[in-house]
PDB file of C-alpha atoms in Angstrom:
ATOM      1  CA  ALA A 158     102.922  91.172  90.974  1.00 77.00           C
ATOM      2  CA  GLN A 159     102.086  91.253  94.715  1.00 85.00           C
ATOM      3  CA  THR A 160      98.643  92.330  95.597  1.00 92.00           C
ATOM      4  CA  VAL A 161      96.590  92.545  98.781  1.00 95.00           C
ATOM      5  CA  THR A 162      92.907  92.703  98.832  1.00 95.00           C
ATOM      6  CA  GLN A 163      90.671  93.432 101.704  1.00 96.00           C
ATOM      7  CA  SER A 164      87.053  93.265 100.583  1.00 95.00           C
ATOM      8  CA  GLN A 165      85.347  94.671 103.815  1.00 95.00           C
ATOM      9  CA  PRO A 166      85.848  98.419 103.908  1.00 94.00           C
ATOM     10  CA  GLU A 167      83.607  98.722 107.379  1.00 96.00           C
ATOM     11  CA  MET A 168      82.774  96.311 109.930  1.00 97.00           C
ATOM     12  CA  SER A 169      81.292  96.560 113.442  1.00 97.00           C
ATOM     13  CA  VAL A 170      81.086  94.104 116.479  1.00 97.00           C
ATOM     14  CA  GLN A 171      79.494  94.211 119.705  1.00 98.00           C
ATOM     15  CA  GLU A 172      81.855  94.606 122.719  1.00 97.00           C
ATOM     16  CA  ALA A 173      82.984  91.297 123.951  1.00 97.00           C
ATOM     17  CA  GLU A 174      82.005  89.398 120.704  1.00 97.00           C
ATOM     18  CA  THR A 175      84.299  87.925 118.088  1.00 98.00           C
ATOM     19  CA  VAL A 176      85.037  89.454 114.699  1.00 98.00           C
ATOM     20  CA  THR A 177      87.053  88.038 111.553  1.00 98.00           C
ATOM     21  CA  LEU A 178      88.584  90.392 109.101  1.00 98.00           C
ATOM     22  CA  SER A 179      89.277  89.054 105.638  1.00 97.00           C
ATOM     23  CA  CYS A 180      92.545  89.348 103.603  1.00 97.00           C
ATOM     24  CA  THR A 181      93.469  87.640 100.224  1.00 97.00           C
ATOM     25  CA  TYR A 182      96.707  88.155  98.593  1.00 96.00           C
ATOM     26  CA  ASP A 183      98.972  87.091  95.578  1.00 94.00           C
ATOM     27  CA  THR A 184     102.486  86.495  95.277  1.00 91.00           C
ATOM     28  CA  SER A 185     104.811  84.267  93.243  1.00 88.00           C
ATOM     29  CA  GLU A 186     107.204  83.789  96.411  1.00 86.00           C
ATOM     30  CA  SER A 187     107.411  80.346  98.152  1.00 83.00           C
ATOM     31  CA  ASN A 188     108.526  81.911 101.479  1.00 86.00           C
ATOM     32  CA  TYR A 189     107.168  85.016 102.773  1.00 90.00           C
ATOM     33  CA  TYR A 190     105.685  86.729 105.739  1.00 92.00           C
ATOM     34  CA  LEU A 191     102.332  88.487 106.098  1.00 94.00           C
ATOM     35  CA  PHE A 192     101.321  91.183 108.665  1.00 95.00           C
ATOM     36  CA  TRP A 193      98.166  92.804 110.029  1.00 97.00           C
ATOM     37  CA  TYR A 194      98.601  96.319 111.144  1.00 97.00           C
ATOM     38  CA  LYS A 195      96.305  98.335 113.303  1.00 97.00           C
ATOM     39  CA  GLN A 196      95.712 102.138 112.768  1.00 96.00           C
ATOM     40  CA  PRO A 197      93.567 103.697 115.621  1.00 94.00           C
ATOM     41  CA  PRO A 198      92.202 107.206 115.586  1.00 90.00           C
ATOM     42  CA  SER A 199      95.616 108.561 116.778  1.00 88.00           C
ATOM     43  CA  ARG A 200      97.065 107.461 113.461  1.00 89.00           C
ATOM     44  CA  GLN A 201      99.806 105.551 114.612  1.00 89.00           C
ATOM     45  CA  MET A 202     100.379 102.314 112.719  1.00 93.00           C
ATOM     46  CA  ILE A 203     101.031  99.341 115.056  1.00 94.00           C
ATOM     47  CA  LEU A 204     101.948  95.756 114.204  1.00 94.00           C
ATOM     48  CA  VAL A 205      99.260  93.448 115.500  1.00 96.00           C
ATOM     49  CA  ILE A 206     100.459  90.017 114.342  1.00 95.00           C
ATOM     50  CA  ARG A 207     102.743  88.537 111.796  1.00 94.00           C
ATOM     51  CA  GLN A 208     102.707  85.023 109.994  1.00 94.00           C
ATOM     52  CA  GLU A 209     105.622  83.188 108.353  1.00 92.00           C
ATOM     53  CA  ALA A 210     104.372  81.342 105.272  1.00 90.00           C
ATOM     54  CA  TYR A 211     106.332  78.154 105.936  1.00 88.00           C
ATOM     55  CA  LYS A 212     104.890  77.821 109.440  1.00 87.00           C
ATOM     56  CA  GLN A 213     101.573  75.788 109.351  1.00 81.00           C
ATOM     57  CA  GLN A 214     100.426  76.794 112.633  1.00 89.00           C
ATOM     58  CA  ASN A 215      98.596  80.068 112.941  1.00 92.00           C
ATOM     59  CA  ALA A 216      99.900  82.922 114.830  1.00 92.00           C
ATOM     60  CA  THR A 217      98.218  84.030 117.920  1.00 92.00           C
ATOM     61  CA  GLU A 218      98.816  87.027 119.962  1.00 91.00           C
ATOM     62  CA  ASN A 219      96.559  87.554 122.926  1.00 95.00           C
ATOM     63  CA  ARG A 220      93.098  88.088 121.804  1.00 97.00           C
ATOM     64  CA  PHE A 221      94.330  88.178 118.074  1.00 97.00           C
ATOM     65  CA  SER A 222      94.850  85.208 115.933  1.00 96.00           C
ATOM     66  CA  VAL A 223      95.151  84.517 112.226  1.00 97.00           C
ATOM     67  CA  ASN A 224      93.504  81.852 110.030  1.00 96.00           C
ATOM     68  CA  PHE A 225      96.109  81.275 107.423  1.00 95.00           C
ATOM     69  CA  GLN A 226      95.401  79.251 104.463  1.00 94.00           C
ATOM     70  CA  LYS A 227      98.459  79.126 102.192  1.00 92.00           C
ATOM     71  CA  ALA A 228      96.707  77.371  99.065  1.00 92.00           C
ATOM     72  CA  ALA A 229      93.764  79.639  99.124  1.00 94.00           C
ATOM     73  CA  LYS A 230      96.233  82.622  99.689  1.00 94.00           C
ATOM     74  CA  SER A 231      93.692  83.787 102.372  1.00 96.00           C
ATOM     75  CA  PHE A 232      95.036  85.520 105.676  1.00 96.00           C
ATOM     76  CA  SER A 233      92.132  86.480 107.944  1.00 97.00           C
ATOM     77  CA  LEU A 234      92.567  88.092 111.591  1.00 98.00           C
ATOM     78  CA  LYS A 235      90.119  87.064 114.186  1.00 98.00           C
ATOM     79  CA  ILE A 236      89.583  89.226 117.357  1.00 98.00           C
ATOM     80  CA  SER A 237      88.224  87.558 120.377  1.00 97.00           C
ATOM     81  CA  ASP A 238      86.614  89.384 123.077  1.00 97.00           C
ATOM     82  CA  SER A 239      86.388  92.690 121.239  1.00 98.00           C
ATOM     83  CA  GLN A 240      87.147  95.751 123.245  1.00 97.00           C
ATOM     84  CA  LEU A 241      86.477  99.456 122.636  1.00 97.00           C
ATOM     85  CA  GLY A 242      90.263  99.981 122.006  1.00 96.00           C
ATOM     86  CA  ASP A 243      90.124  97.681 119.254  1.00 97.00           C
ATOM     87  CA  THR A 244      88.221 100.470 117.198  1.00 97.00           C
ATOM     88  CA  ALA A 245      90.566 101.084 114.261  1.00 97.00           C
ATOM     89  CA  MET A 246      91.459 100.578 110.780  1.00 96.00           C
ATOM     90  CA  TYR A 247      93.120  97.271 109.916  1.00 98.00           C
ATOM     91  CA  PHE A 248      95.667  96.698 107.274  1.00 97.00           C
ATOM     92  CA  CYS A 249      96.865  93.501 105.926  1.00 97.00           C
ATOM     93  CA  ALA A 250     100.522  93.733 104.447  1.00 95.00           C
ATOM     94  CA  LEU A 251     102.623  91.555 102.252  1.00 93.00           C
ATOM     95  CA  PRO A 252     106.451  92.318 102.272  1.00 89.00           C
ATOM     96  CA  SER A 253     108.141  91.655  99.096  1.00 84.00           C
ATOM     97  CA  GLY A 254     111.781  92.540  98.619  1.00 79.00           C
ATOM     98  CA  ASN A 255     112.258  95.748 100.627  1.00 78.00           C
ATOM     99  CA  GLN A 256     108.567  96.972 100.183  1.00 83.00           C
ATOM    100  CA  PHE A 257     105.373  96.465 101.766  1.00 89.00           C
ATOM    101  CA  TYR A 258     102.142  95.825  99.837  1.00 91.00           C
ATOM    102  CA  PHE A 259      99.092  97.030 101.908  1.00 93.00           C
ATOM    103  CA  GLY A 260      95.496  96.225 101.382  1.00 94.00           C
ATOM    104  CA  THR A 261      92.903  99.194 101.415  1.00 93.00           C
ATOM    105  CA  GLY A 262      92.005  98.421 104.990  1.00 95.00           C
ATOM    106  CA  THR A 263      89.005  97.433 107.104  1.00 97.00           C
ATOM    107  CA  SER A 264      87.608 100.045 109.387  1.00 96.00           C
ATOM    108  CA  LEU A 265      86.431  98.326 112.643  1.00 97.00           C
ATOM    109  CA  THR A 266      83.998  99.695 115.085  1.00 97.00           C
ATOM    110  CA  VAL A 267      83.375  98.093 118.448  1.00 97.00           C
ATOM    111  CA  ILE A 268      80.039  98.996 119.949  1.00 97.00           C
ATOM    112  CA  PRO A 269      79.561  99.222 123.600  1.00 96.00           C
TER     113      PRO A 269
ATOM    114  CA  ASP B 179     114.117 103.665 121.839  1.00 63.00           C
ATOM    115  CA  ALA B 180     111.991 106.564 120.989  1.00 80.00           C
ATOM    116  CA  GLY B 181     110.632 105.020 117.931  1.00 93.00           C
ATOM    117  CA  VAL B 182     110.312 106.959 114.610  1.00 96.00           C
ATOM    118  CA  ILE B 183     109.999 110.613 115.102  1.00 96.00           C
ATOM    119  CA  GLN B 184     108.220 112.775 112.664  1.00 97.00           C
ATOM    120  CA  SER B 185     107.760 116.617 112.821  1.00 96.00           C
ATOM    121  CA  PRO B 186     105.701 118.596 112.531  1.00 97.00           C
ATOM    122  CA  ARG B 187     102.416 116.481 113.679  1.00 96.00           C
ATOM    123  CA  HIS B 188     100.250 119.040 111.803  1.00 97.00           C
ATOM    124  CA  GLU B 189     101.183 121.495 109.067  1.00 97.00           C
ATOM    125  CA  VAL B 190      98.780 123.940 107.428  1.00 97.00           C
ATOM    126  CA  THR B 191     100.034 125.782 104.612  1.00 97.00           C
ATOM    127  CA  GLU B 192      98.806 127.881 101.461  1.00 97.00           C
ATOM    128  CA  MET B 193      99.066 126.706  97.994  1.00 97.00           C
ATOM    129  CA  GLY B 194     102.362 127.584  96.408  1.00 96.00           C
ATOM    130  CA  GLN B 195     104.288 127.468  99.549  1.00 97.00           C
ATOM    131  CA  GLU B 196     107.269 124.989 100.344  1.00 97.00           C
ATOM    132  CA  VAL B 197     106.533 122.200 102.844  1.00 98.00           C
ATOM    133  CA  THR B 198     109.115 120.304 104.517  1.00 98.00           C
ATOM    134  CA  LEU B 199     108.475 116.999 106.423  1.00 98.00           C
ATOM    135  CA  ARG B 200     111.048 115.639 108.779  1.00 98.00           C
ATOM    136  CA  CYS B 201     111.703 111.976 109.922  1.00 98.00           C
ATOM    137  CA  LYS B 202     114.175 110.624 112.342  1.00 98.00           C
ATOM    138  CA  PRO B 203     114.258 106.638 111.935  1.00 97.00           C
ATOM    139  CA  ILE B 204     114.974 104.184 114.782  1.00 95.00           C
ATOM    140  CA  SER B 205     118.725 104.044 115.421  1.00 94.00           C
ATOM    141  CA  GLY B 206     120.321 101.022 113.638  1.00 92.00           C
ATOM    142  CA  HIS B 207     117.635 100.633 111.020  1.00 93.00           C
ATOM    143  CA  ASP B 208     119.065 100.758 107.459  1.00 93.00           C
ATOM    144  CA  TYR B 209     115.662 101.228 105.460  1.00 94.00           C
ATOM    145  CA  LEU B 210     113.500 104.454 105.332  1.00 96.00           C
ATOM    146  CA  PHE B 211     110.206 104.776 103.761  1.00 96.00           C
ATOM    147  CA  TRP B 212     107.977 107.689 103.027  1.00 97.00           C
ATOM    148  CA  TYR B 213     104.165 106.957 102.619  1.00 96.00           C
ATOM    149  CA  ARG B 214     101.176 109.128 101.875  1.00 96.00           C
ATOM    150  CA  GLN B 215      97.658 108.225 102.951  1.00 95.00           C
ATOM    151  CA  THR B 216      94.417 109.460 101.695  1.00 93.00           C
ATOM    152  CA  MET B 217      90.946 108.408 101.884  1.00 88.00           C
ATOM    153  CA  MET B 218      90.850 107.973  98.182  1.00 87.00           C
ATOM    154  CA  ARG B 219      94.070 106.169  97.480  1.00 87.00           C
ATOM    155  CA  GLY B 220      94.837 104.486 100.829  1.00 88.00           C
ATOM    156  CA  LEU B 221      98.646 103.999 101.623  1.00 92.00           C
ATOM    157  CA  GLU B 222     101.027 104.820  98.885  1.00 91.00           C
ATOM    158  CA  LEU B 223     104.825 104.216  99.001  1.00 93.00           C
ATOM    159  CA  LEU B 224     106.412 107.403  97.789  1.00 96.00           C
ATOM    160  CA  ILE B 225     110.180 106.551  98.155  1.00 96.00           C
ATOM    161  CA  TYR B 226     112.506 104.512 100.243  1.00 95.00           C
ATOM    162  CA  PHE B 227     116.207 104.582 101.176  1.00 96.00           C
ATOM    163  CA  ASN B 228     118.735 101.985 101.942  1.00 94.00           C
ATOM    164  CA  ASN B 229     121.941 103.190 103.990  1.00 95.00           C
ATOM    165  CA  ASN B 230     120.764 106.706 103.134  1.00 95.00           C
ATOM    166  CA  VAL B 231     120.658 105.946  99.260  1.00 96.00           C
ATOM    167  CA  PRO B 232     117.315 106.443  97.388  1.00 95.00           C
ATOM    168  CA  ILE B 233     116.489 102.915  95.938  1.00 93.00           C
ATOM    169  CA  ASP B 234     112.983 103.427  94.454  1.00 92.00           C
ATOM    170  CA  ASP B 235     111.220 106.733  93.909  1.00 93.00           C
ATOM    171  CA  SER B 236     108.616 105.515  91.464  1.00 91.00           C
ATOM    172  CA  GLY B 237     106.070 106.494  93.829  1.00 92.00           C
ATOM    173  CA  MET B 238     106.836 110.166  93.843  1.00 94.00           C
ATOM    174  CA  PRO B 239     103.832 111.705  92.156  1.00 88.00           C
ATOM    175  CA  GLU B 240     105.689 114.566  90.397  1.00 86.00           C
ATOM    176  CA  ASP B 241     108.580 116.657  90.290  1.00 91.00           C
ATOM    177  CA  ARG B 242     107.239 118.883  92.937  1.00 95.00           C
ATOM    178  CA  PHE B 243     108.201 116.164  95.498  1.00 97.00           C
ATOM    179  CA  SER B 244     111.865 115.572  96.639  1.00 97.00           C
ATOM    180  CA  ALA B 245     113.074 113.431  99.340  1.00 97.00           C
ATOM    181  CA  LYS B 246     116.666 113.475 100.982  1.00 97.00           C
ATOM    182  CA  MET B 247     118.530 111.412 103.574  1.00 97.00           C
ATOM    183  CA  PRO B 248     121.714 113.231 104.346  1.00 97.00           C
ATOM    184  CA  ASN B 249     122.613 110.765 107.203  1.00 95.00           C
ATOM    185  CA  ALA B 250     121.376 107.682 108.741  1.00 95.00           C
ATOM    186  CA  SER B 251     119.475 109.502 111.421  1.00 95.00           C
ATOM    187  CA  PHE B 252     117.284 112.167 109.356  1.00 96.00           C
ATOM    188  CA  SER B 253     115.269 112.491 106.193  1.00 98.00           C
ATOM    189  CA  THR B 254     113.242 114.975 104.744  1.00 98.00           C
ATOM    190  CA  LEU B 255     110.266 115.190 102.330  1.00 98.00           C
ATOM    191  CA  LYS B 256     109.806 118.344 100.479  1.00 98.00           C
ATOM    192  CA  ILE B 257     107.038 119.776  98.516  1.00 97.00           C
ATOM    193  CA  GLN B 258     107.531 122.766  96.265  1.00 96.00           C
ATOM    194  CA  PRO B 259     105.244 124.264  95.350  1.00 96.00           C
ATOM    195  CA  SER B 260     102.395 122.572  97.305  1.00 96.00           C
ATOM    196  CA  GLU B 261      98.867 122.173  96.009  1.00 96.00           C
ATOM    197  CA  PRO B 262      95.451 121.433  97.527  1.00 96.00           C
ATOM    198  CA  ARG B 263      95.765 117.916  96.249  1.00 95.00           C
ATOM    199  CA  ASP B 264      98.789 117.382  98.360  1.00 96.00           C
ATOM    200  CA  SER B 265      96.568 117.259 101.457  1.00 97.00           C
ATOM    201  CA  ALA B 266      97.109 113.897 103.219  1.00 97.00           C
ATOM    202  CA  VAL B 267      98.806 112.318 106.199  1.00 97.00           C
ATOM    203  CA  TYR B 268     102.470 111.400 105.398  1.00 98.00           C
ATOM    204  CA  PHE B 269     104.006 108.528 107.191  1.00 97.00           C
ATOM    205  CA  CYS B 270     107.779 107.806 107.634  1.00 97.00           C
ATOM    206  CA  ALA B 271     108.679 104.139 108.649  1.00 96.00           C
ATOM    207  CA  SER B 272     111.962 102.315 109.245  1.00 95.00           C
ATOM    208  CA  SER B 273     113.243  98.793 109.284  1.00 92.00           C
ATOM    209  CA  HIS B 274     116.237  96.604 109.660  1.00 89.00           C
ATOM    210  CA  ARG B 275     117.065  94.367 106.963  1.00 79.00           C
ATOM    211  CA  ALA B 276     117.947  91.520 109.316  1.00 62.00           C
ATOM    212  CA  ARG B 277     114.726  91.669 111.362  1.00 65.00           C
ATOM    213  CA  ARG B 278     112.431  88.822 110.973  1.00 65.00           C
ATOM    214  CA  GLY B 279     109.910  89.668 108.094  1.00 78.00           C
ATOM    215  CA  ASN B 280     111.313  93.131 107.688  1.00 79.00           C
ATOM    216  CA  GLU B 281     108.821  94.536 109.994  1.00 88.00           C
ATOM    217  CA  GLN B 282     108.386  98.324 109.283  1.00 92.00           C
ATOM    218  CA  PHE B 283     108.001 100.748 112.228  1.00 94.00           C
ATOM    219  CA  PHE B 284     105.851 103.746 111.560  1.00 95.00           C
ATOM    220  CA  GLY B 285     106.070 107.095 112.988  1.00 96.00           C
ATOM    221  CA  PRO B 286     102.989 108.988 114.175  1.00 95.00           C
ATOM    222  CA  GLY B 287     102.531 110.786 110.762  1.00 96.00           C
ATOM    223  CA  THR B 288     102.293 114.495 109.500  1.00 97.00           C
ATOM    224  CA  ARG B 289      98.813 115.764 108.640  1.00 97.00           C
ATOM    225  CA  LEU B 290      99.226 118.232 105.880  1.00 98.00           C
ATOM    226  CA  THR B 291      96.602 120.501 104.891  1.00 98.00           C
ATOM    227  CA  VAL B 292      97.229 122.788 101.742  1.00 97.00           C
ATOM    228  CA  LEU B 293      94.672 125.470 101.448  1.00 96.00           C
TER     229      LEU B 293
END
Protein backbone atom coordinates (compact mmCIF):
# COMPACT_ATOMS: atom_id res chain seq x y z
CA ALA A 1 0.00 0.00 0.00
CA GLN A 2 1.08 3.55 -0.72
CA THR A 3 1.84 5.75 2.26
CA VAL A 4 3.10 9.29 2.65
CA THR A 5 4.56 10.57 5.91
CA GLN A 6 5.30 14.15 6.89
CA SER A 7 6.86 14.14 10.32
CA GLN A 8 6.99 17.89 10.89
CA PRO A 9 3.52 19.22 11.79
CA GLU A 10 4.77 22.79 12.18
CA MET A 11 7.83 24.75 11.15
CA SER A 12 8.89 28.35 11.10
CA VAL A 13 11.58 30.26 9.25
CA GLN A 14 12.85 33.80 9.19
CA GLU A 15 12.13 35.79 6.09
CA ALA A 16 14.89 35.41 3.47
CA GLU A 17 16.21 32.23 5.10
CA THR A 18 16.06 28.68 3.75
CA VAL A 19 13.85 25.92 5.10
CA THR A 20 13.48 22.23 4.27
CA LEU A 21 10.27 20.26 4.68
CA SER A 22 10.54 16.49 4.95
CA CYS A 23 8.49 13.77 3.31
CA THR A 24 8.96 10.03 3.17
CA TYR A 25 6.83 7.62 1.25
CA ASP A 26 6.36 3.99 0.41
CA THR A 27 5.30 2.51 -2.89
CA SER A 28 5.73 -0.73 -4.75
CA GLU A 29 5.75 0.99 -8.12
CA SER A 30 8.98 1.41 -10.04
CA ASN A 31 8.07 4.58 -11.86
CA TYR A 32 5.94 7.23 -10.27
CA TYR A 33 5.60 10.93 -9.62
CA LEU A 34 5.75 12.91 -6.42
CA PHE A 35 4.20 16.29 -5.79
CA TRP A 36 4.32 19.11 -3.31
CA TYR A 37 1.14 21.15 -2.93
CA LYS A 38 0.80 24.43 -1.07
CA GLN A 39 -2.36 25.47 0.76
CA PRO A 40 -2.25 29.13 1.87
CA PRO A 41 -4.82 30.61 4.26
CA SER A 42 -7.11 31.16 1.28
CA ARG A 43 -7.50 27.33 1.23
CA GLN A 44 -6.71 27.00 -2.48
CA MET A 45 -4.46 23.98 -3.11
CA ILE A 46 -1.70 24.93 -5.51
CA LEU A 47 0.87 22.68 -7.13
CA VAL A 48 4.37 23.78 -6.16
CA ILE A 49 6.61 21.22 -7.79
CA ARG A 50 6.64 17.69 -9.15
CA GLN A 51 9.30 15.04 -9.55
CA GLU A 52 9.32 12.02 -11.83
CA ALA A 53 10.98 9.08 -10.13
CA TYR A 54 13.08 7.89 -13.03
CA LYS A 55 14.70 11.31 -13.45
CA GLN A 56 17.82 11.56 -11.35
CA GLN A 57 17.96 15.33 -11.52
CA ASN A 58 16.12 17.08 -8.72
CA ALA A 59 13.25 19.29 -9.84
CA THR A 60 13.51 23.04 -9.39
CA GLU A 61 10.91 25.79 -9.71
CA ASN A 62 12.36 29.21 -8.94
CA ARG A 63 12.94 29.31 -5.16
CA PHE A 64 11.54 25.81 -4.67
CA SER A 65 13.60 22.69 -5.14
CA VAL A 66 13.45 19.09 -4.04
CA ASN A 67 15.94 16.62 -2.69
CA PHE A 68 14.73 13.33 -4.11
CA GLN A 69 16.41 10.20 -2.78
CA LYS A 70 14.73 7.26 -4.44
CA ALA A 71 16.50 4.52 -2.53
CA ALA A 72 15.64 6.12 0.78
CA LYS A 73 12.14 6.99 -0.44
CA SER A 74 12.62 10.55 0.67
CA PHE A 75 11.27 13.66 -1.06
CA SER A 76 12.03 16.87 0.79
CA LEU A 77 11.11 20.38 -0.31
CA LYS A 78 13.60 23.22 0.05
CA ILE A 79 12.37 26.80 0.00
CA SER A 80 15.11 29.38 -0.51
CA ASP A 81 14.85 33.09 0.27
CA SER A 82 11.59 32.51 2.18
CA GLN A 83 8.91 35.13 1.67
CA LEU A 84 5.88 36.03 3.76
CA GLY A 85 3.68 34.65 1.01
CA ASP A 86 5.19 31.22 1.57
CA THR A 87 3.26 30.93 4.84
CA ALA A 88 0.97 27.96 4.20
CA MET A 89 0.32 24.28 4.74
CA TYR A 90 2.48 22.10 2.51
CA PHE A 91 1.37 18.64 1.46
CA CYS A 92 3.47 15.92 -0.05
CA ALA A 93 1.49 13.71 -2.44
CA LEU A 94 2.05 10.40 -4.19
CA PRO A 95 -0.23 9.54 -7.11
CA SER A 96 -0.97 5.88 -7.56
CA GLY A 97 -3.41 4.67 -10.14
CA ASN A 98 -6.02 7.37 -10.27
CA GLN A 99 -5.71 8.45 -6.65
CA PHE A 100 -3.48 10.76 -4.71
CA TYR A 101 -2.08 9.76 -1.34
CA PHE A 102 -1.44 12.86 0.74
CA GLY A 103 0.68 13.36 3.81
CA THR A 104 -0.75 15.05 6.88
CA GLY A 105 0.88 18.34 5.97
CA THR A 106 3.44 20.74 7.44
CA SER A 107 2.31 24.16 8.56
CA LEU A 108 5.03 26.65 7.63
CA THR A 109 5.14 30.15 9.08
CA VAL A 110 7.51 32.74 7.65
CA ILE A 111 8.47 35.25 10.30
CA PRO A 112 9.19 38.83 9.22
CA ASP B 1 -9.65 28.44 -18.21
CA ALA B 2 -11.53 29.37 -15.04
CA GLY B 3 -10.22 26.43 -13.07
CA VAL B 4 -12.34 24.17 -10.90
CA ILE B 5 -15.39 26.01 -9.63
CA GLN B 6 -17.16 25.15 -6.40
CA SER B 7 -20.26 26.56 -4.82
CA PRO B 8 -21.12 27.71 -2.31
CA ARG B 9 -17.83 28.87 -0.73
CA HIS B 10 -19.39 28.81 2.70
CA GLU B 11 -22.42 26.95 3.99
CA VAL B 12 -23.92 27.11 7.46
CA THR B 13 -26.80 24.83 8.21
CA GLU B 14 -28.54 23.17 11.09
CA MET B 15 -28.32 19.55 12.03
CA GLY B 16 -30.76 17.43 10.09
CA GLN B 17 -30.88 19.65 7.04
CA GLU B 18 -29.91 18.56 3.56
CA VAL B 19 -26.73 20.07 2.14
CA THR B 20 -25.72 20.07 -1.53
CA LEU B 21 -22.24 21.04 -2.65
CA ARG B 22 -21.56 21.74 -6.31
CA CYS B 23 -18.54 21.41 -8.54
CA LYS B 24 -17.69 22.29 -12.12
CA PRO B 25 -14.45 20.61 -13.26
CA ILE B 26 -12.02 22.00 -15.77
CA SER B 27 -13.27 21.46 -19.29
CA GLY B 28 -11.72 18.39 -20.89
CA HIS B 29 -10.80 16.72 -17.63
CA ASP B 30 -12.13 13.20 -17.33
CA TYR B 31 -11.51 12.58 -13.63
CA LEU B 32 -13.29 14.28 -10.76
CA PHE B 33 -12.51 13.84 -7.08
CA TRP B 34 -14.28 14.86 -3.89
CA TYR B 35 -12.18 15.35 -0.74
CA ARG B 36 -12.96 16.31 2.82
CA GLN B 37 -10.43 18.16 4.97
CA THR B 38 -10.51 18.36 8.76
CA MET B 39 -7.88 19.13 11.36
CA MET B 40 -8.23 15.68 12.87
CA ARG B 41 -8.17 13.55 9.72
CA GLY B 42 -6.43 15.75 7.16
CA LEU B 43 -7.37 15.29 3.49
CA GLU B 44 -9.63 12.32 2.84
CA LEU B 45 -10.71 11.11 -0.57
CA LEU B 46 -14.45 10.53 -0.51
CA ILE B 47 -15.21 9.44 -4.06
CA TYR B 48 -13.94 9.84 -7.58
CA PHE B 49 -15.46 9.65 -11.05
CA ASN B 50 -14.06 8.78 -14.44
CA ASN B 51 -16.03 9.92 -17.46
CA ASN B 52 -18.98 10.67 -15.16
CA VAL B 53 -19.01 7.14 -13.71
CA PRO B 54 -18.28 6.63 -9.99
CA ILE B 55 -15.20 4.43 -9.71
CA ASP B 56 -14.41 4.28 -6.02
CA ASP B 57 -16.72 5.49 -3.26
CA SER B 58 -15.04 3.59 -0.44
CA GLY B 59 -14.18 6.86 1.27
CA MET B 60 -17.78 7.98 1.63
CA PRO B 61 -18.29 7.89 5.37
CA GLU B 62 -21.85 6.60 5.45
CA ASP B 63 -25.12 6.41 3.60
CA ARG B 64 -25.93 9.99 4.45
CA PHE B 65 -23.40 11.00 1.81
CA SER B 66 -24.10 10.66 -1.89
CA ALA B 67 -22.44 12.04 -5.01
CA LYS B 68 -23.53 12.33 -8.61
CA MET B 69 -22.04 13.44 -11.86
CA PRO B 70 -24.86 13.79 -14.39
CA ASN B 71 -22.55 15.19 -17.08
CA ALA B 72 -18.92 16.05 -17.73
CA SER B 73 -19.26 19.60 -16.41
CA PHE B 74 -21.14 19.16 -13.17
CA SER B 75 -21.03 17.13 -9.96
CA THR B 76 -22.79 17.30 -6.63
CA LEU B 77 -22.04 15.99 -3.17
CA LYS B 78 -25.10 15.71 -0.98
CA ILE B 79 -25.36 15.14 2.75
CA GLN B 80 -28.77 14.17 4.09
CA PRO B 81 -29.32 14.53 6.98
CA SER B 82 -26.33 16.63 8.00
CA GLU B 83 -24.67 16.28 11.41
CA PRO B 84 -22.23 18.54 13.30
CA ARG B 85 -19.41 16.07 12.69
CA ASP B 86 -19.77 16.72 8.96
CA SER B 87 -18.35 20.20 9.50
CA ALA B 88 -15.26 20.41 7.30
CA VAL B 89 -13.88 21.90 4.12
CA TYR B 90 -14.93 19.95 1.06
CA PHE B 91 -12.76 20.11 -2.04
CA CYS B 92 -13.46 19.12 -5.57
CA ALA B 93 -10.53 18.39 -7.88
CA SER B 94 -10.23 17.34 -11.50
CA SER B 95 -7.53 15.86 -13.67
CA HIS B 96 -6.88 14.67 -17.17
CA ARG B 97 -5.62 11.15 -17.51
CA ALA B 98 -3.07 12.06 -20.13
CA ARG B 99 -1.46 14.84 -18.14
CA ARG B 100 2.01 14.14 -16.86
CA GLY B 101 1.78 12.66 -13.44
CA ASN B 102 -2.02 13.03 -13.41
CA GLU B 103 -1.80 16.38 -11.65
CA GLN B 104 -5.01 17.22 -9.81
CA PHE B 105 -6.40 20.75 -9.99
CA PHE B 106 -8.32 21.78 -6.92
CA GLY B 107 -11.26 24.09 -6.47
CA PRO B 108 -11.33 26.70 -3.70
CA GLY B 109 -13.32 24.43 -1.39
CA THR B 110 -16.61 24.76 0.45
CA ARG B 111 -16.44 25.38 4.17
CA LEU B 112 -19.40 23.57 5.72
CA THR B 113 -20.55 24.29 9.25
CA VAL B 114 -23.33 22.18 10.70
CA LEU B 115 -24.77 23.61 13.91
